Short mmCIF file of C-alpha atoms in Angstrom, two decimals:
data_model
loop_
_atom_site.label_atom_id
_atom_site.label_comp_id
_atom_site.label_asym_id
_atom_site.label_seq_id
_atom_site.Cartn_x
_atom_site.Cartn_y
_atom_site.Cartn_z
CA MET G 1 -24.64 25.68 -8.17
CA ILE G 2 -27.49 23.56 -6.11
CA GLU G 3 -29.79 25.81 -7.98
CA LYS G 4 -28.82 24.35 -11.38
CA LEU G 5 -30.03 20.19 -9.63
CA PRO G 6 -33.44 20.65 -11.71
CA GLU G 7 -31.42 20.95 -14.58
CA LEU G 8 -28.87 18.55 -13.94
CA VAL G 9 -30.98 15.54 -12.28
CA ASN G 10 -34.26 15.59 -14.38
CA ASN G 11 -32.94 14.77 -16.85
CA ASN G 12 -31.30 11.68 -15.75
CA GLU G 13 -33.24 8.61 -15.57
CA ALA G 14 -31.12 6.35 -14.26
CA LEU G 15 -30.93 8.27 -11.57
CA ILE G 16 -34.44 9.56 -11.20
CA ARG G 17 -35.23 6.05 -11.39
CA ARG G 18 -32.59 5.02 -8.15
CA GLY G 19 -34.69 7.80 -6.40
CA ARG G 20 -38.03 6.61 -6.72
CA TRP G 21 -38.81 6.23 -3.12
CA LEU G 22 -37.71 10.20 -1.94
CA ASN G 23 -40.27 12.19 -1.35
CA ASP G 24 -39.30 15.13 0.75
CA VAL G 25 -37.68 18.18 0.92
CA PHE G 26 -33.66 18.77 2.37
CA LEU G 27 -31.44 21.50 3.45
CA VAL G 28 -28.27 22.45 1.78
CA GLU G 29 -26.09 24.53 3.13
CA VAL G 30 -23.09 26.33 0.92
CA GLY G 31 -22.23 28.65 3.82
CA GLU G 32 -23.52 31.68 4.73
CA ILE G 33 -26.61 30.36 2.03
CA GLN G 34 -29.37 27.84 2.29
CA TYR G 35 -30.95 26.32 0.24
CA LEU G 36 -34.23 23.75 0.28
CA VAL G 37 -34.41 21.28 -2.28
CA HIS G 38 -38.18 19.50 -3.20
CA VAL G 39 -37.68 16.44 -4.51
CA ALA G 40 -40.58 14.06 -5.64
CA ALA G 41 -40.31 10.58 -6.74
CA GLY G 42 -36.82 10.83 -7.61
CA ARG G 43 -36.81 14.27 -9.15
CA ILE G 44 -36.43 17.51 -7.55
CA GLU G 45 -39.19 19.67 -8.08
CA CYS G 46 -37.98 23.15 -6.61
CA VAL G 47 -34.82 24.42 -5.54
CA GLU G 48 -36.52 27.41 -3.28
CA THR G 49 -32.54 29.87 -2.31
CA GLY G 50 -32.93 31.17 1.58
CA PRO G 51 -33.03 32.95 4.06
CA PHE G 52 -36.02 32.00 4.96
CA VAL G 53 -37.56 32.38 8.14
CA MET G 54 -39.15 29.17 9.72
CA PRO G 55 -37.50 26.40 6.86
CA SER G 56 -39.75 22.77 7.75
CA TRP G 57 -36.89 20.46 6.46
CA THR G 58 -36.50 16.44 6.65
CA PHE G 59 -32.37 16.34 6.64
CA ALA G 60 -29.41 19.25 6.70
CA ILE G 61 -26.01 18.84 4.53
CA ARG G 62 -24.27 22.11 5.78
CA GLY G 63 -20.42 23.27 4.29
CA SER G 64 -18.69 26.15 3.58
CA GLU G 65 -17.83 27.33 -0.13
CA ALA G 66 -14.22 26.85 -0.50
CA MET G 67 -15.87 22.84 0.85
CA TRP G 68 -18.30 22.65 -1.90
CA ARG G 69 -16.23 23.73 -4.73
CA ARG G 70 -13.67 22.10 -4.18
CA PHE G 71 -16.25 19.16 -3.60
CA TRP G 72 -17.62 20.11 -7.43
CA LYS G 73 -13.88 19.58 -8.75
CA SER G 74 -14.74 18.02 -11.86
CA VAL G 75 -12.40 14.99 -10.51
CA PRO G 76 -12.38 15.84 -6.93
CA ALA G 77 -8.78 15.88 -4.95
CA PRO G 78 -9.11 13.10 -1.90
CA GLY G 79 -10.15 13.86 1.31
CA ASP G 80 -12.71 15.86 -1.06
CA ASN G 81 -14.60 13.65 -3.09
CA ASP G 82 -17.73 12.21 -0.80
CA LEU G 83 -19.89 13.40 1.96
CA PHE G 84 -18.48 11.23 4.31
CA ALA G 85 -14.67 11.94 3.32
CA LEU G 86 -15.61 15.49 4.94
CA ARG G 87 -17.73 14.12 7.17
CA LYS G 88 -15.22 12.88 8.21
CA THR G 89 -12.74 15.35 8.55
CA GLY G 90 -15.35 18.03 10.25
CA GLU G 91 -16.06 20.11 7.38
CA MET G 92 -19.92 19.04 6.44
CA THR G 93 -22.26 18.31 9.09
CA ILE G 94 -24.97 15.88 7.92
CA GLU G 95 -28.17 16.12 10.53
CA GLY G 96 -32.36 15.92 11.06
CA ASN G 97 -34.29 13.00 10.69
CA LEU G 98 -31.80 10.02 8.97
CA LYS G 99 -33.57 7.83 8.10
CA PRO G 100 -35.05 8.48 4.41
CA PHE G 101 -30.83 10.22 3.89
CA MET G 102 -29.47 6.39 4.93
CA ALA G 103 -32.67 4.34 2.42
CA ASN G 104 -31.13 6.61 -0.30
CA LEU G 105 -27.69 7.69 0.36
CA ILE G 106 -25.78 6.79 -3.42
CA TYR G 107 -28.83 9.13 -4.52
CA VAL G 108 -28.22 11.64 -2.95
CA LYS G 109 -24.35 11.59 -3.31
CA GLU G 110 -24.78 11.46 -6.93
CA VAL G 111 -27.44 14.53 -7.10
CA LEU G 112 -24.93 16.84 -4.98
CA ALA G 113 -22.25 16.07 -6.67
CA MET G 114 -23.51 16.51 -10.53
CA PRO G 115 -22.99 19.99 -10.31
CA ARG G 116 -19.34 18.38 -11.56
CA LEU G 117 -20.48 18.07 -14.80
CA LEU G 118 -20.37 21.99 -14.57
CA ASP G 119 -16.94 22.14 -13.55
CA ASP G 120 -14.87 23.03 -16.59
CA LYS G 121 -17.37 24.93 -18.02
CA THR G 122 -17.57 27.45 -15.02
CA MET F 1 -17.73 -12.31 -27.93
CA LYS F 2 -16.46 -15.39 -28.47
CA PRO F 3 -17.30 -17.38 -25.31
CA TRP F 4 -13.89 -18.51 -23.20
CA ILE F 5 -13.50 -19.88 -19.25
CA GLU F 6 -11.68 -18.55 -16.45
CA ALA F 7 -8.83 -20.80 -15.38
CA VAL F 8 -10.22 -20.04 -11.75
CA SER F 9 -11.79 -23.13 -9.89
CA GLY F 10 -14.00 -23.22 -7.31
CA ARG F 11 -14.52 -25.60 -4.17
CA TYR F 12 -16.49 -26.10 -0.86
CA LEU F 13 -14.07 -26.82 2.15
CA HIS F 14 -15.32 -28.23 5.47
CA LEU F 15 -13.24 -27.57 8.50
CA GLU F 16 -13.86 -26.41 11.83
CA ILE F 17 -12.94 -23.30 12.93
CA GLY F 18 -12.98 -21.97 16.53
CA SER F 19 -14.84 -25.95 17.44
CA ARG F 20 -17.26 -25.24 14.52
CA HIS F 21 -18.55 -27.04 11.39
CA HIS F 22 -18.50 -24.20 8.72
CA ARG F 23 -18.89 -25.34 4.22
CA LEU F 24 -16.00 -22.23 3.11
CA TYR F 25 -16.00 -21.68 -0.52
CA TYR F 26 -12.75 -20.74 -2.37
CA GLU F 27 -11.36 -19.95 -5.48
CA GLU F 28 -7.68 -21.05 -6.52
CA SER F 29 -5.63 -20.18 -10.11
CA GLY F 30 -1.94 -20.54 -10.53
CA GLU F 31 1.15 -22.30 -9.39
CA GLY F 32 4.05 -21.86 -6.79
CA ILE F 33 4.41 -20.28 -3.77
CA PRO F 34 0.97 -20.04 -2.50
CA LEU F 35 -0.73 -16.53 -1.77
CA VAL F 36 -3.90 -16.29 0.14
CA CYS F 37 -6.33 -13.11 -0.73
CA LEU F 38 -8.36 -11.64 2.63
CA HIS F 39 -11.00 -9.46 1.21
CA THR F 40 -12.76 -6.15 2.70
CA ALA F 41 -15.25 -6.62 4.66
CA GLY F 42 -18.87 -6.79 4.26
CA SER F 43 -17.82 -7.98 0.46
CA ASP F 44 -16.74 -11.83 -0.82
CA GLY F 45 -13.37 -13.10 -2.86
CA ARG F 46 -15.01 -11.69 -6.11
CA GLN F 47 -12.55 -8.77 -5.50
CA TYR F 48 -10.14 -10.59 -6.72
CA ARG F 49 -11.64 -11.67 -9.71
CA GLY F 50 -8.05 -9.51 -11.96
CA LEU F 51 -6.00 -10.75 -9.65
CA ILE F 52 -6.62 -14.13 -9.65
CA ASN F 53 -6.95 -13.72 -14.03
CA ASP F 54 -3.23 -12.01 -14.56
CA GLU F 55 -1.45 -14.67 -15.52
CA GLU F 56 1.29 -12.51 -14.72
CA VAL F 57 0.70 -13.50 -11.27
CA THR F 58 -0.26 -16.63 -11.22
CA ARG F 59 2.90 -17.47 -13.91
CA HIS F 60 4.60 -17.92 -10.37
CA TYR F 61 2.65 -18.22 -7.46
CA ARG F 62 -0.98 -19.91 -6.08
CA VAL F 63 -3.72 -17.98 -5.46
CA VAL F 64 -5.93 -18.95 -3.12
CA VAL F 65 -9.32 -16.19 -2.45
CA PHE F 66 -11.58 -17.51 -0.15
CA ASP F 67 -15.09 -15.99 1.39
CA MET F 68 -14.83 -15.45 4.83
CA PRO F 69 -18.13 -17.51 7.15
CA TRP F 70 -21.11 -15.33 6.89
CA HIS F 71 -19.76 -14.16 3.19
CA GLY F 72 -20.27 -14.42 0.00
CA LYS F 73 -20.97 -18.28 -0.87
CA SER F 74 -19.71 -19.98 2.16
CA SER F 75 -22.41 -19.83 4.99
CA PRO F 76 -22.71 -18.90 8.15
CA PRO F 77 -22.35 -21.45 10.69
CA GLU F 78 -25.37 -24.00 12.19
CA GLY F 79 -27.39 -21.89 14.50
CA TRP F 80 -26.58 -18.60 13.10
CA GLN F 81 -29.93 -17.40 13.29
CA ASN F 82 -30.23 -17.01 16.25
CA GLU F 83 -26.83 -14.30 17.80
CA GLU F 84 -25.63 -11.82 16.14
CA TYR F 85 -22.06 -12.36 14.58
CA LYS F 86 -18.81 -10.45 15.27
CA LEU F 87 -15.62 -10.36 13.79
CA THR F 88 -12.71 -10.77 16.49
CA THR F 89 -8.96 -10.54 16.08
CA PRO F 90 -8.63 -13.72 17.97
CA ALA F 91 -11.37 -15.07 15.65
CA TYR F 92 -10.29 -13.76 12.38
CA THR F 93 -7.07 -15.07 12.68
CA ASP F 94 -7.61 -18.16 13.66
CA MET F 95 -9.73 -18.77 10.55
CA ILE F 96 -6.39 -17.81 8.47
CA MET F 97 -4.35 -19.67 9.84
CA THR F 98 -7.07 -23.20 9.88
CA LEU F 99 -7.53 -22.42 6.15
CA CYS F 100 -3.66 -22.40 5.16
CA GLY F 101 -2.93 -25.26 7.10
CA ALA F 102 -6.56 -28.00 5.51
CA LEU F 103 -5.09 -26.66 2.47
CA GLU F 104 -1.49 -27.79 3.47
CA LEU F 105 0.39 -24.07 2.41
CA ASP F 106 3.65 -23.88 3.29
CA GLN F 107 5.05 -20.28 3.86
CA PRO F 108 2.36 -18.51 2.51
CA VAL F 109 2.14 -15.05 1.61
CA ILE F 110 -0.88 -13.20 3.22
CA MET F 111 -2.01 -10.38 1.17
CA GLY F 112 -6.01 -8.91 3.26
CA CYS F 113 -7.53 -5.42 2.04
CA SER F 114 -8.72 -3.15 4.99
CA ILE F 115 -10.23 -5.56 7.79
CA GLY F 116 -7.49 -8.09 5.67
CA GLY F 117 -4.68 -5.04 6.11
CA ARG F 118 -5.73 -5.25 9.44
CA VAL F 119 -5.63 -9.22 9.91
CA VAL F 120 -2.64 -9.73 8.41
CA LEU F 121 -0.20 -7.28 11.01
CA ASN F 122 -1.85 -9.37 13.54
CA LEU F 123 -0.59 -12.69 11.54
CA ALA F 124 2.62 -11.07 11.46
CA LEU F 125 3.13 -10.99 14.93
CA GLU F 126 2.01 -14.17 15.56
CA HIS F 127 2.50 -16.10 12.52
CA ALA F 128 5.92 -14.79 11.88
CA ASP F 129 7.53 -18.06 11.89
CA GLU F 130 5.09 -19.10 9.34
CA LEU F 131 4.34 -16.99 6.48
CA ARG F 132 6.92 -16.08 3.70
CA ALA F 133 5.65 -12.19 3.71
CA VAL F 134 2.39 -10.40 4.60
CA ILE F 135 0.70 -7.15 2.10
CA GLY F 136 -1.35 -5.22 3.60
CA LEU F 137 -3.79 -3.37 1.68
CA GLN F 138 -5.22 -0.35 2.88
CA SER F 139 -3.84 -1.87 5.92
CA SER F 140 -3.52 0.35 9.21
CA GLY F 141 -3.58 -0.35 13.80
CA HIS F 142 -6.79 1.73 13.76
CA VAL F 143 -9.87 3.25 12.70
CA ASP F 144 -11.86 5.38 15.16
CA PRO F 145 -15.14 5.52 14.61
CA TYR F 146 -16.53 8.17 11.77
CA TYR F 147 -19.76 6.73 11.25
CA ASP F 148 -22.96 5.80 12.47
CA ILE F 149 -22.82 1.71 11.71
CA LYS F 150 -26.57 1.12 13.31
CA TRP F 151 -27.60 2.28 9.43
CA LEU F 152 -25.69 -1.12 8.28
CA HIS F 153 -28.03 -3.48 10.21
CA HIS F 154 -31.41 -2.06 9.75
CA ALA F 155 -35.12 -2.10 9.88
CA ASP F 156 -36.50 1.02 7.93
CA VAL F 157 -33.52 1.03 5.40
CA HIS F 158 -32.85 -1.31 2.41
CA GLY F 159 -29.07 -3.45 3.67
CA GLY F 160 -27.59 -4.25 0.38
CA GLU F 161 -28.41 -0.02 -0.43
CA VAL F 162 -26.99 1.60 2.50
CA CYS F 163 -23.55 -0.91 2.78
CA ALA F 164 -22.69 0.02 -1.19
CA GLY F 165 -23.91 3.89 -0.50
CA TYR F 166 -22.12 3.79 3.08
CA VAL F 167 -18.00 2.73 0.62
CA TYR F 168 -19.09 4.15 -2.40
CA GLY F 169 -17.18 7.47 -1.84
CA LEU F 170 -14.23 5.29 -1.07
CA VAL F 171 -13.79 4.36 -4.59
CA ALA F 172 -11.41 6.40 -6.50
CA PRO F 173 -13.03 9.17 -8.96
CA GLN F 174 -10.40 7.39 -11.86
CA SER F 175 -11.61 3.81 -11.25
CA PRO F 176 -13.69 2.65 -13.92
CA ALA F 177 -17.29 2.81 -13.65
CA SER F 178 -17.58 -0.68 -14.91
CA GLU F 179 -15.58 -2.26 -12.09
CA ARG F 180 -16.17 0.64 -8.83
CA TRP F 181 -20.62 -1.17 -10.13
CA GLU F 182 -19.43 -4.49 -9.60
CA THR F 183 -17.29 -3.58 -6.45
CA LEU F 184 -20.39 -2.21 -5.17
CA TRP F 185 -22.47 -4.83 -6.63
CA HIS F 186 -21.11 -7.16 -3.67
CA TYR F 187 -21.19 -5.00 -1.38
CA MET F 188 -25.18 -4.73 -1.76
CA GLN F 189 -25.36 -8.90 -1.96
CA SER F 190 -23.77 -8.55 1.97
CA GLY F 191 -26.01 -10.99 4.30
CA PRO F 192 -27.49 -8.90 7.36
CA GLY F 193 -25.82 -7.68 9.43
CA VAL F 194 -22.67 -8.97 8.65
CA PHE F 195 -20.66 -5.42 7.80
CA LYS F 196 -21.65 -4.36 10.59
CA GLY F 197 -19.64 -7.14 12.48
CA ASP F 198 -17.01 -7.37 9.77
CA LEU F 199 -16.75 -3.60 11.88
CA HIS F 200 -16.49 -4.42 15.14
CA PHE F 201 -12.89 -6.48 14.61
CA TYR F 202 -12.17 -2.71 12.32
CA MET F 203 -13.52 -0.23 14.64
CA ILE F 204 -13.49 -1.54 18.37
CA ASP F 205 -12.14 -4.80 18.39
CA GLY F 206 -9.50 -4.89 16.25
CA ASP F 207 -7.08 -1.90 17.34
CA ILE F 208 -3.11 -3.44 17.45
CA ARG F 209 -1.47 -0.36 17.84
CA ASP F 210 0.25 -0.77 20.98
CA LYS F 211 1.35 -4.24 19.85
CA ILE F 212 2.35 -3.79 16.16
CA SER F 213 6.24 -2.79 17.02
CA LYS F 214 7.13 -6.38 18.44
CA ILE F 215 6.84 -7.09 14.42
CA ASP F 216 10.18 -8.92 13.53
CA THR F 217 10.47 -8.16 9.59
CA ASP F 218 13.35 -9.94 9.50
CA LYS F 219 11.31 -12.55 10.30
CA CYS F 220 8.21 -12.01 8.46
CA PRO F 221 8.63 -8.98 5.89
CA VAL F 222 5.50 -5.97 5.82
CA TYR F 223 4.26 -4.64 2.78
CA LEU F 224 1.52 -1.92 2.89
CA LEU F 225 0.21 -0.47 -0.13
CA THR F 226 -2.78 2.47 0.04
CA GLY F 227 -4.89 3.94 -2.28
CA GLU F 228 -4.40 8.11 -2.17
CA TYR F 229 -8.23 8.31 -2.22
CA ASP F 230 -9.19 6.18 0.71
CA TYR F 231 -10.31 8.02 3.13
CA SER F 232 -10.64 5.12 5.91
CA CYS F 233 -7.67 3.75 5.99
CA SER F 234 -5.93 6.38 4.94
CA PRO F 235 -3.00 6.76 3.30
CA GLU F 236 -1.87 9.33 6.80
CA ARG F 237 -2.96 5.84 9.04
CA THR F 238 -0.58 4.21 6.76
CA ARG F 239 2.41 5.94 7.31
CA SER F 240 1.69 6.45 11.13
CA THR F 241 1.19 2.33 11.18
CA ALA F 242 4.23 1.57 8.52
CA ALA F 243 6.62 4.33 11.28
CA ARG F 244 5.93 1.83 14.21
CA ILE F 245 6.97 -1.40 11.97
CA ASN F 246 10.91 -1.30 11.58
CA GLY F 247 11.86 -2.81 8.65
CA ALA F 248 7.98 -1.60 6.61
CA ASP F 249 8.13 -1.27 3.19
CA MET F 250 5.26 1.33 2.74
CA THR F 251 4.20 2.88 -1.21
CA ILE F 252 0.73 5.08 -1.84
CA MET F 253 -0.84 4.42 -5.10
CA GLU F 254 -2.41 6.91 -6.79
CA LYS F 255 -5.56 7.23 -8.11
CA LEU F 256 -7.00 4.55 -6.10
CA GLY F 257 -9.07 4.09 -2.81
CA HIS F 258 -10.05 1.44 -0.32
CA PHE F 259 -10.73 -0.82 -3.54
CA PRO F 260 -7.62 -1.21 -5.19
CA MET F 261 -7.92 -5.16 -6.62
CA SER F 262 -11.47 -4.17 -7.85
CA GLU F 263 -11.90 -0.93 -8.42
CA ASN F 264 -9.04 -0.81 -10.50
CA PRO F 265 -6.79 -3.41 -11.01
CA ALA F 266 -5.21 -2.20 -14.17
CA GLN F 267 -3.78 0.23 -11.72
CA PHE F 268 -3.07 -1.91 -9.19
CA ARG F 269 -1.28 -4.54 -10.52
CA ARG F 270 1.30 -1.49 -11.64
CA TYR F 271 2.11 -1.24 -7.67
CA LEU F 272 1.90 -5.65 -7.05
CA LEU F 273 3.44 -6.68 -9.67
CA PRO F 274 7.28 -5.44 -9.22
CA LEU F 275 6.29 -6.43 -5.23
CA LEU F 276 5.87 -9.98 -5.66
CA ASP F 277 8.48 -10.20 -7.50
CA ARG F 278 10.56 -9.06 -4.97
CA ILE F 279 8.49 -10.93 -2.57
CA ARG F 280 10.10 -14.21 -4.56
CA GLY F 281 13.68 -13.10 -4.51
CA CYS F 282 13.27 -12.85 -0.95
CA ASN F 283 14.06 -16.71 -0.14
CA LYS F 284 13.03 -16.88 4.10
CA THR F 285 14.85 -20.18 4.37
CA ALA F 286 17.67 -19.61 3.56
CA SER F 287 18.43 -17.04 5.91
#
């Protein structure tokens, strides 16, 4: 799902505009698999798939595969619908330099929720 | 579309709250039992735009919605620039009762959401004789801090955008996009540090779990409505709160989150209208 972010995000002009101030690399961990998401002015430049030897990132968002699967339901159940809901239960961790994350909070939340569009097709 | 004007009127009330002069904005519509509506932390009275225009409500209720000091079109008090805004239980309680007194509202129903849903419990505890009933939306006796609130007022982060970002996921996925984004817009317009100052009451000062078992629901009926998608004042929190109040009436609302009256007024009224009918039939003064 994460590897599909470039096609999901880069055709969405409103979302790109929302994230136009973000130029960073963040890490997403889906169970055992790590991804580095490269963002340039709101566009997803590329997504690298781990394992990585010495990854460099600004902030990281981690959760189990089962958690992300629930999060990416087209209509997620209560408690599965938001990064902060999952952080509250302890299923998700958010760490690192959180300044760019907080400064672009709605953008990051929407980018990571984009795979919901694929839910009925998979 | 043909232009039209709402039946709502908006006015400014000058009064003293806690020995300080305030210029307070409020709106009202309808006739009958006073129904005072309290908005959530960091927002304003526009959250009740659906309710105050609902003729099924205003036919029997005089709906009064005010912007708390520091919020919406109400001004902060003189000297605000030299202080840090922090909402406390006594100040919040006094503000509401002072407003009710200034508008000469007799035996009002008070309905509040989130911080408002918390303070109505304190009102039921301390002012039962003066109230007809309270309705707590997304109500809980306490919520533990579950995120770092320092970002809500930080020089490096746009306050409006981050406040909206924090509450973004508290809206149910089924809520219409137009209502969701209007709800977020109100958060984007909040003054610097105001949302954070309200959360002082919500997460730190306003823990009343140990007191709410003393609420007498024969004197002041307590109704609790909570949206299932609220992970802040979660259904579990409301159930736990209701379990401590003998006689409290509780309903979990489907397809709604933390802002039922604002994020999806049509879905919310399905739960609220029967409740208002019950309150109208509950003649407290005859008992």
